[in-house]
Amino acid sequence: MNQVSGFSKLNKEQKIEWIQNMTGRDLSYFEKFDAGIIADQKRLEELSENTIGNFHMPYGLAPNFLINDDIYCVPMVIEESSVVAAASKAAKFWMNFGGFKAKVVSKTKVGHVHFTYEGYAGDLEEFFEIHKQDLLDEVKSFCENMEKRGGGVRSIDLIDKCHALDNYYQLELTFDTCDAMGANFINTVLETIAAKMLLISRNKYSSIDEDKLKINMSILSNYTPNCNVHVSVSANVDQIDEKFGQGFCKDFKRAIDIAKVDISRAVTHNKGIMNGVDAVILATGNDFRSVEACAHSYASRSGRYRSLSSCSVYDGKFTFEMSLPLSVGTVGGLTSLHPMAKESLHIMGNPNSDKLMKICAAVGLAQNFGAVSSLVTTGIQKGHMKMHLLNILNQLEATSMQIEEAKKYFADKIVSFSSVRDFLKVH
Ligand code: MEV
């Protein structure tokens, strides 16, 4: 992918032509994007029950993301104005300073068989030690494909949780699911292991009493702190202040520090990060609910909900960074079933899941940089209002001539629903 200048100034056809050149796709393919008609309705109907239609969302591109040594043009699905613009602007800005440095720190996922054992804990421990391998052998056939790709079950442990709840234990399994998000794989393994455990307990020579064992549930955990990516940008304070104004770095850091100590600000701050992350997660057909749930619980890992990103201004250097747990897939699930998701991956050069984690995190950090830099300088409304004006005009069913006139009229005025309505009464 190449760097591009003035992308936002191109009209839609020119944008499509650019991405068509970059990806080598046939032009007619992208023309269909307009109405989302590359999605086969029947296939969508098979995804979820009681389907009676589709729900369209804007599909945009944020070019110029330099992440490590590669440039990406990132597809984003989001209805909120200014998000794609802010991501693109921040990406282009950081490209001048070496772009985003991203690293997958770890990629382990976890799942549990939650169960009750009302007998002696020592018997359970003995049972587990004797039969651990039998439990793993039971899932060998399911793991074959995953193991061929380098993944599979990494560990199985018996966890005593009786301090938290009477007679509560877990079998905790860790997994590497390679490029798949892996929810189905993990849940199948867990349910099979739970059934095998129950079966072995029924053996009359078993060290545990089957009547005292009750499997409660078997399910993956969406809390994946060990499926984690780190992303950062850095530059000299002088260079950044030169662009944004004297004292910017200090003000920016202050805003991040506020989000570290104040929950009201932290939630909004992190929401801004997720504006970027979710938009890529949606565009690639990944599970935004699990990513959201995990990100916010991770933000509370110290026992207090805090900003996910951190900033340091030290020795003339500005560094802005974030660690984010992200369980995403680039194979299986919707990523291969939904044609738009498939196309999003194609536009990004078909990344593996490590690369997609890095891209999502970089977009999240860019989004956060864009939002906070607006907040501590011009305020957020200046950028927002341009698109908001258009939304209000459309709601009030303005003609294209009225829209053009309104754009000029409101260029230096405060936009509100009533001011636009009043404007339309006389124009
Ligand atoms: C709006 O969707 C997101 C922001 O509120 C984020 C922030 O305040 O940092 C602008």
Coordinates of C-alpha atoms and ligand atoms in Angstrom, one line a residue:
M1 CA 0.0 0.0 0.0
N2 CA 1.2 3.5 -0.8
Q3 CA 1.0 6.8 1.1
V4 CA -1.6 9.2 -0.3
S5 CA -2.0 12.9 0.0
G6 CA -5.3 14.8 -0.1
F7 CA -7.4 11.6 0.0
S8 CA -10.3 13.3 1.8
K9 CA -10.5 15.9 -0.9
L10 CA -11.1 13.3 -3.6
N11 CA -14.7 12.6 -4.6
K12 CA -16.1 9.1 -4.0
E13 CA -15.4 7.8 -7.5
Q14 CA -11.7 9.0 -7.2
K15 CA -11.4 7.3 -3.8
I16 CA -12.7 4.1 -5.2
E17 CA -10.4 4.4 -8.2
W18 CA -7.4 4.9 -5.8
I19 CA -8.3 1.8 -3.7
Q20 CA -9.0 -0.2 -6.9
N21 CA -5.5 0.7 -8.1
M22 CA -4.0 -0.2 -4.8
T23 CA -5.7 -3.6 -4.4
G24 CA -5.8 -4.6 -8.0
R25 CA -9.6 -5.3 -7.8
D26 CA -11.9 -4.9 -10.7
L27 CA -13.6 -1.5 -10.6
S28 CA -17.1 -3.0 -10.9
Y29 CA -16.4 -4.8 -7.6
F30 CA -16.0 -1.6 -5.7
E31 CA -19.0 0.0 -7.4
K32 CA -21.1 -2.5 -5.7
F33 CA -19.8 -1.3 -2.3
D34 CA -22.1 1.6 -2.6
A35 CA -25.3 -0.3 -1.6
G36 CA -23.4 -3.1 0.2
I37 CA -24.8 -5.4 -2.5
I38 CA -21.7 -7.6 -2.6
A39 CA -23.2 -9.2 0.5
D40 CA -25.4 -12.2 -0.5
Q41 CA -28.7 -11.7 1.4
K42 CA -29.3 -15.4 1.8
R43 CA -25.9 -15.9 3.4
L44 CA -26.6 -13.0 5.8
E45 CA -30.0 -14.6 6.6
E46 CA -28.2 -17.8 7.6
L47 CA -26.1 -15.9 10.1
S48 CA -28.8 -14.8 12.5
E49 CA -32.3 -15.8 13.3
N50 CA -35.5 -14.0 12.2
T51 CA -33.7 -11.9 9.6
I52 CA -36.0 -9.7 7.6
G53 CA -33.4 -7.3 6.0
N54 CA -30.0 -5.6 6.4
F55 CA -28.8 -2.6 8.4
H56 CA -26.4 -0.5 6.5
M57 CA -23.5 1.5 8.0
P58 CA -21.0 3.8 6.4
Y59 CA -17.9 2.0 5.2
G60 CA -14.9 4.4 5.0
L61 CA -11.1 4.2 4.5
A62 CA -8.4 5.7 6.7
P63 CA -5.2 5.7 4.6
N64 CA -1.6 6.4 5.6
F65 CA -1.2 4.2 8.6
L66 CA 2.5 3.4 8.9
I67 CA 2.7 0.6 11.4
N68 CA 6.2 -0.8 11.9
D69 CA 7.5 -0.9 8.3
D70 CA 4.2 -1.2 6.4
I71 CA 1.7 1.3 5.2
Y72 CA -2.0 0.3 5.6
C73 CA -5.2 1.8 4.3
V74 CA -7.6 0.8 7.0
P75 CA -11.3 0.1 6.3
M76 CA -13.6 1.5 9.1
V77 CA -17.3 0.9 9.6
I78 CA -18.8 3.6 11.8
E79 CA -21.8 5.9 11.8
E80 CA -20.2 8.7 13.9
S81 CA -18.9 11.7 12.0
S82 CA -15.3 12.8 12.4
V83 CA -14.0 9.4 13.5
V84 CA -12.5 8.4 10.2
A85 CA -11.3 11.9 9.5
A86 CA -9.6 12.0 12.9
A87 CA -7.9 8.6 12.4
S88 CA -6.7 9.6 8.9
K89 CA -5.4 12.9 10.1
A90 CA -3.5 11.4 13.1
A91 CA -2.1 8.6 10.9
K92 CA -0.7 11.1 8.4
F93 CA 0.7 13.2 11.2
W94 CA 2.5 10.3 12.8
M95 CA 3.8 9.1 9.5
N96 CA 6.2 12.1 9.6
F97 CA 7.7 10.7 12.8
G98 CA 8.2 7.0 11.9
G99 CA 4.6 5.9 12.4
F100 CA 3.2 3.5 15.0
K101 CA 5.4 0.9 16.6
A102 CA 3.4 -2.1 17.5
K103 CA 4.2 -5.5 19.0
V104 CA 2.1 -8.5 20.0
V105 CA 3.2 -9.2 23.5
S106 CA 1.3 -12.5 24.0
K107 CA -1.5 -14.4 22.3
T108 CA -2.9 -16.8 24.8
K109 CA -6.7 -17.3 25.3
V110 CA -8.4 -19.0 28.1
G111 CA -11.5 -21.0 28.9
H112 CA -12.9 -22.8 31.9
V113 CA -15.0 -25.8 33.0
H114 CA -16.7 -24.3 36.0
F115 CA -17.7 -27.0 38.5
T116 CA -18.7 -27.9 42.0
Y117 CA -17.1 -30.6 44.0
E118 CA -18.6 -31.3 47.4
G119 CA -16.0 -33.8 48.5
Y120 CA -12.4 -33.7 49.8
A121 CA -10.2 -31.4 47.7
G122 CA -7.2 -33.8 47.9
D123 CA -9.2 -36.5 46.1
L124 CA -10.0 -34.0 43.3
E125 CA -6.3 -33.1 43.0
E126 CA -5.4 -36.8 42.8
F127 CA -8.1 -37.3 40.2
F128 CA -6.8 -34.5 38.1
E129 CA -3.2 -35.6 38.2
I130 CA -4.1 -39.2 37.2
H131 CA -6.5 -38.2 34.5
K132 CA -5.1 -35.0 33.1
Q133 CA -3.7 -36.7 30.0
D134 CA -7.0 -38.7 29.5
L135 CA -8.8 -35.4 29.4
L136 CA -6.4 -34.0 26.8
D137 CA -6.5 -37.2 24.8
E138 CA -10.2 -36.8 24.4
V139 CA -9.9 -33.6 22.4
K140 CA -6.9 -34.7 20.3
S141 CA -9.0 -35.1 17.1
F142 CA -10.5 -31.6 17.4
C143 CA -7.0 -30.1 18.0
E144 CA -5.4 -31.8 15.0
N145 CA -6.0 -29.0 12.5
M146 CA -5.2 -26.3 15.0
E147 CA -1.9 -28.1 16.0
K148 CA -0.9 -28.3 12.3
R149 CA -1.1 -24.5 12.2
G150 CA 1.0 -24.3 15.3
G151 CA -1.7 -23.8 17.9
G152 CA -3.9 -25.9 20.2
V153 CA -4.3 -26.4 23.9
R154 CA -1.3 -25.0 25.8
S155 CA -2.1 -26.0 29.4
I156 CA -4.7 -27.5 31.6
D157 CA -4.9 -26.7 35.4
L158 CA -7.1 -27.4 38.3
I159 CA -8.0 -24.2 40.1
D160 CA -9.4 -24.1 43.6
K161 CA -11.8 -21.2 43.9
C162 CA -13.4 -22.3 47.2
H163 CA -12.2 -19.1 48.8
A164 CA -14.6 -17.2 46.5
L165 CA -17.5 -19.6 46.5
D166 CA -18.3 -22.8 48.4
N167 CA -17.0 -26.0 46.6
Y168 CA -16.2 -24.0 43.5
Y169 CA -13.4 -25.3 41.2
Q170 CA -12.3 -24.7 37.6
L171 CA -10.4 -26.6 35.0
E172 CA -8.6 -23.7 33.4
L173 CA -7.3 -24.3 29.8
T174 CA -5.1 -22.0 27.8
F175 CA -5.2 -21.9 24.1
D176 CA -3.3 -20.6 21.0
T177 CA -5.9 -20.3 18.3
C178 CA -3.4 -19.0 15.6
D179 CA -5.3 -16.8 13.2
A180 CA -8.7 -17.7 14.3
M181 CA -10.6 -15.9 17.0
G182 CA -11.3 -19.5 18.1
A183 CA -14.5 -19.2 20.2
N184 CA -16.1 -22.3 18.7
F185 CA -12.9 -24.3 18.9
I186 CA -12.3 -23.4 22.6
N187 CA -16.0 -24.1 23.6
T188 CA -16.0 -27.5 21.8
V189 CA -12.8 -28.5 23.6
L190 CA -14.1 -27.3 27.0
E191 CA -17.5 -29.1 26.6
T192 CA -15.8 -32.3 25.5
I193 CA -13.3 -32.2 28.5
A194 CA -16.2 -31.6 30.9
A195 CA -18.1 -34.6 29.5
K196 CA -15.0 -36.8 29.8
M197 CA -14.4 -35.7 33.4
L198 CA -17.9 -36.6 34.3
L199 CA -17.5 -40.0 32.5
I200 CA -14.3 -40.8 34.3
S201 CA -15.8 -39.9 37.7
R202 CA -18.4 -42.6 37.1
N203 CA -15.7 -45.3 37.0
K204 CA -15.9 -47.2 40.3
Y205 CA -12.1 -46.9 40.8
S206 CA -12.1 -43.2 40.4
S207 CA -10.7 -41.2 43.3
I208 CA -13.7 -38.8 43.3
D209 CA -17.3 -39.5 44.0
E210 CA -19.5 -38.8 41.0
D211 CA -22.4 -37.7 43.1
K212 CA -20.3 -34.9 44.6
L213 CA -19.3 -33.6 41.2
K214 CA -21.5 -31.2 39.3
I215 CA -20.4 -29.5 36.1
N216 CA -21.9 -26.0 36.1
M217 CA -20.8 -24.7 32.7
S218 CA -18.0 -24.8 30.1
I219 CA -17.1 -21.6 28.3
L220 CA -14.3 -19.5 26.9
S221 CA -13.4 -16.3 28.7
N222 CA -13.7 -13.0 26.8
Y223 CA -11.2 -11.6 29.3
T224 CA -8.0 -12.1 27.4
P225 CA -5.3 -10.0 29.1
N226 CA -2.7 -12.3 27.7
C227 CA -3.8 -11.8 24.1
N228 CA -2.2 -8.4 24.1
V229 CA -0.7 -5.8 21.8
H230 CA 1.4 -2.8 22.6
V231 CA 1.4 0.3 20.4
S232 CA 3.3 3.5 20.7
V233 CA 4.2 6.7 18.9
S234 CA 6.9 9.1 19.9
A235 CA 8.6 12.3 18.7
N236 CA 10.5 15.3 20.0
V237 CA 8.3 17.7 22.0
D238 CA 9.5 20.7 20.0
Q239 CA 8.4 19.1 16.7
I240 CA 4.9 18.3 18.0
D241 CA 4.5 21.7 19.7
E242 CA 5.5 23.4 16.5
K243 CA 2.5 21.8 14.8
F244 CA -0.1 22.1 17.5
G245 CA 1.1 25.1 19.5
Q246 CA 3.4 25.9 22.3
G247 CA 2.7 23.8 25.4
F248 CA 0.6 21.3 23.5
C249 CA 2.5 18.2 24.7
K250 CA 2.2 19.3 28.4
D251 CA -1.6 19.9 28.0
F252 CA -2.0 16.6 26.1
K253 CA -0.2 14.7 28.9
R254 CA -2.4 16.4 31.5
A255 CA -5.5 15.2 29.7
I256 CA -4.2 11.7 29.7
D257 CA -3.3 11.9 33.4
I258 CA -6.8 13.1 34.2
A259 CA -8.2 10.0 32.4
K260 CA -5.9 7.9 34.7
V261 CA -7.4 9.3 37.9
D262 CA -11.0 10.2 37.1
I263 CA -13.5 7.5 36.1
S264 CA -15.9 10.0 34.4
R265 CA -13.2 11.1 32.0
A266 CA -11.6 7.7 31.7
V267 CA -14.8 6.1 30.3
T268 CA -15.2 8.8 27.6
H269 CA -11.5 8.7 26.9
N270 CA -11.6 4.9 26.4
K271 CA -14.7 5.2 24.3
G272 CA -12.7 7.4 22.0
I273 CA -10.1 4.7 21.6
M274 CA -12.8 2.1 20.9
N275 CA -14.3 4.4 18.3
G276 CA -11.3 3.5 16.2
V277 CA -10.9 -0.1 17.4
D278 CA -14.5 -1.1 16.9
A279 CA -14.7 0.4 13.5
V280 CA -11.9 -1.9 12.3
I281 CA -13.4 -4.8 14.2
L282 CA -16.7 -4.3 12.5
A283 CA -15.1 -3.8 9.0
T284 CA -13.3 -7.2 9.4
G285 CA -16.3 -9.1 10.7
N286 CA -14.8 -9.6 14.2
D287 CA -16.7 -9.8 17.5
F288 CA -17.0 -6.2 18.7
R289 CA -18.9 -7.2 21.9
S290 CA -16.0 -9.4 23.1
V291 CA -13.4 -6.8 22.2
E292 CA -15.4 -4.1 24.1
A293 CA -16.1 -6.2 27.1
C294 CA -12.4 -7.2 27.4
A295 CA -11.0 -3.7 26.8
H296 CA -13.1 -2.1 29.6
S297 CA -12.4 -4.9 32.1
Y298 CA -8.7 -4.6 31.2
A299 CA -9.0 -0.8 32.0
S300 CA -10.0 -1.9 35.5
R301 CA -7.2 -4.4 36.1
S302 CA -5.6 -2.3 38.8
G303 CA -8.9 -2.3 40.8
R304 CA -9.8 1.1 39.4
Y305 CA -11.1 2.0 36.0
R306 CA -8.5 4.0 34.2
S307 CA -7.4 5.3 30.8
L308 CA -6.1 2.6 28.5
S309 CA -3.5 4.9 27.0
S310 CA -0.5 6.6 28.7
C311 CA 1.6 9.6 27.9
S312 CA 5.1 10.7 29.0
V313 CA 6.9 13.9 28.3
Y314 CA 10.4 13.3 29.4
D315 CA 13.8 14.7 28.4
G316 CA 12.4 16.5 25.4
K317 CA 10.6 13.4 24.1
F318 CA 6.8 12.9 23.8
T319 CA 5.7 9.2 24.0
F320 CA 2.1 8.1 23.7
E321 CA 1.3 4.4 24.1
M322 CA -1.2 1.8 24.9
S323 CA -1.5 -1.9 25.8
L324 CA -4.7 -3.5 24.6
P325 CA -6.0 -7.0 24.9
L326 CA -7.5 -7.9 21.5
S327 CA -8.8 -11.3 20.5
V328 CA -9.4 -11.1 16.8
G329 CA -9.4 -13.5 13.9
T330 CA -8.5 -13.3 10.2
V331 CA -9.7 -16.8 9.3
G332 CA -13.0 -18.5 10.0
G333 CA -16.2 -17.0 11.3
L334 CA -17.6 -13.9 9.6
T335 CA -14.1 -13.0 8.3
S336 CA -14.6 -15.5 5.5
L337 CA -18.4 -15.6 5.3
H338 CA -19.1 -11.9 4.9
P339 CA -17.8 -10.5 1.5
M340 CA -17.3 -7.0 3.0
A341 CA -15.2 -8.4 5.8
K342 CA -13.2 -10.4 3.3
E343 CA -12.7 -7.3 1.2
S344 CA -11.6 -5.3 4.3
L345 CA -8.9 -7.9 4.9
H346 CA -7.9 -7.8 1.2
I347 CA -7.5 -4.0 1.4
M348 CA -5.1 -4.4 4.3
G349 CA -3.1 -7.0 2.4
N350 CA -4.7 -10.0 4.1
P351 CA -3.0 -9.6 7.5
N352 CA -2.6 -12.5 9.9
S353 CA -4.2 -12.0 13.3
D354 CA -1.0 -10.6 14.8
K355 CA -1.0 -7.9 12.2
L356 CA -4.7 -7.2 12.6
M357 CA -4.2 -6.8 16.3
K358 CA -1.5 -4.2 15.6
I359 CA -3.7 -2.4 13.1
C360 CA -6.7 -2.2 15.5
A361 CA -4.5 -0.9 18.3
A362 CA -2.8 1.7 16.1
V363 CA -6.2 3.0 14.9
G364 CA -7.4 3.1 18.5
L365 CA -4.3 5.1 19.6
A366 CA -4.6 7.4 16.5
Q367 CA -8.2 8.0 17.4
N368 CA -7.4 8.8 20.9
F369 CA -4.6 11.2 19.8
G370 CA -7.0 12.9 17.4
A371 CA -9.8 13.3 20.0
V372 CA -7.5 14.5 22.9
S373 CA -5.5 16.9 20.7
S374 CA -8.8 18.5 19.6
L375 CA -10.1 18.6 23.1
V376 CA -7.0 20.4 24.5
T377 CA -6.8 22.9 21.6
T378 CA -9.9 23.9 19.5
G379 CA -12.5 21.8 21.4
I380 CA -14.3 18.8 19.8
Q381 CA -17.3 20.6 18.3
K382 CA -15.5 22.5 15.6
G383 CA -14.7 19.3 13.6
H384 CA -18.0 17.6 14.6
M385 CA -20.2 20.4 13.5
K386 CA -19.4 20.2 9.8
M387 CA -20.9 16.7 9.5
H388 CA -23.5 17.5 12.1
L389 CA -24.8 20.4 10.0
L390 CA -25.3 18.0 7.1
N391 CA -27.1 15.6 9.3
I392 CA -29.5 18.3 10.5
L393 CA -30.0 19.6 7.0
N394 CA -30.9 16.1 5.8
Q395 CA -33.2 15.6 8.7
L396 CA -35.0 18.8 7.8
E397 CA -35.1 17.7 4.2
A398 CA -33.1 20.6 2.8
T399 CA -32.6 20.8 -1.0
S400 CA -29.1 20.5 -2.4
M401 CA -29.1 24.3 -3.1
Q402 CA -30.1 25.0 0.6
I403 CA -27.3 22.6 1.7
E404 CA -24.7 24.5 -0.2
E405 CA -25.9 27.9 1.0
A406 CA -26.1 26.6 4.6
K407 CA -22.5 25.3 4.4
K408 CA -21.3 28.8 3.5
Y409 CA -23.5 30.5 6.0
F410 CA -22.5 28.3 9.0
A411 CA -18.8 28.3 8.2
D412 CA -18.2 30.8 11.0
K413 CA -21.4 30.3 13.1
I414 CA -22.5 28.0 15.8
V415 CA -24.6 25.2 14.5
S416 CA -27.7 24.1 16.4
F417 CA -30.9 22.4 15.3
S418 CA -33.0 25.6 15.8
S419 CA -30.4 27.9 14.0
V420 CA -30.5 25.6 11.0
R421 CA -34.3 25.4 11.0
D422 CA -34.5 29.2 11.2
F423 CA -32.0 29.5 8.4
L424 CA -34.1 27.2 6.2
K425 CA -37.2 29.3 6.8
V426 CA -35.7 32.2 4.9
H427 CA -33.5 30.4 2.3
Ligands
MEV1 C1 -16.7 10.9 20.9 O1 -17.3 9.8 20.2 C2 -15.4 10.5 21.5 C3 -14.8 11.5 22.4 O2 -15.7 11.9 23.4 C4 -13.5 10.9 22.9 C5 -12.9 11.7 24.0 O3 -13.5 12.5 24.7 O4 -11.6 11.5 24.2 C6 -14.4 12.8 21.6

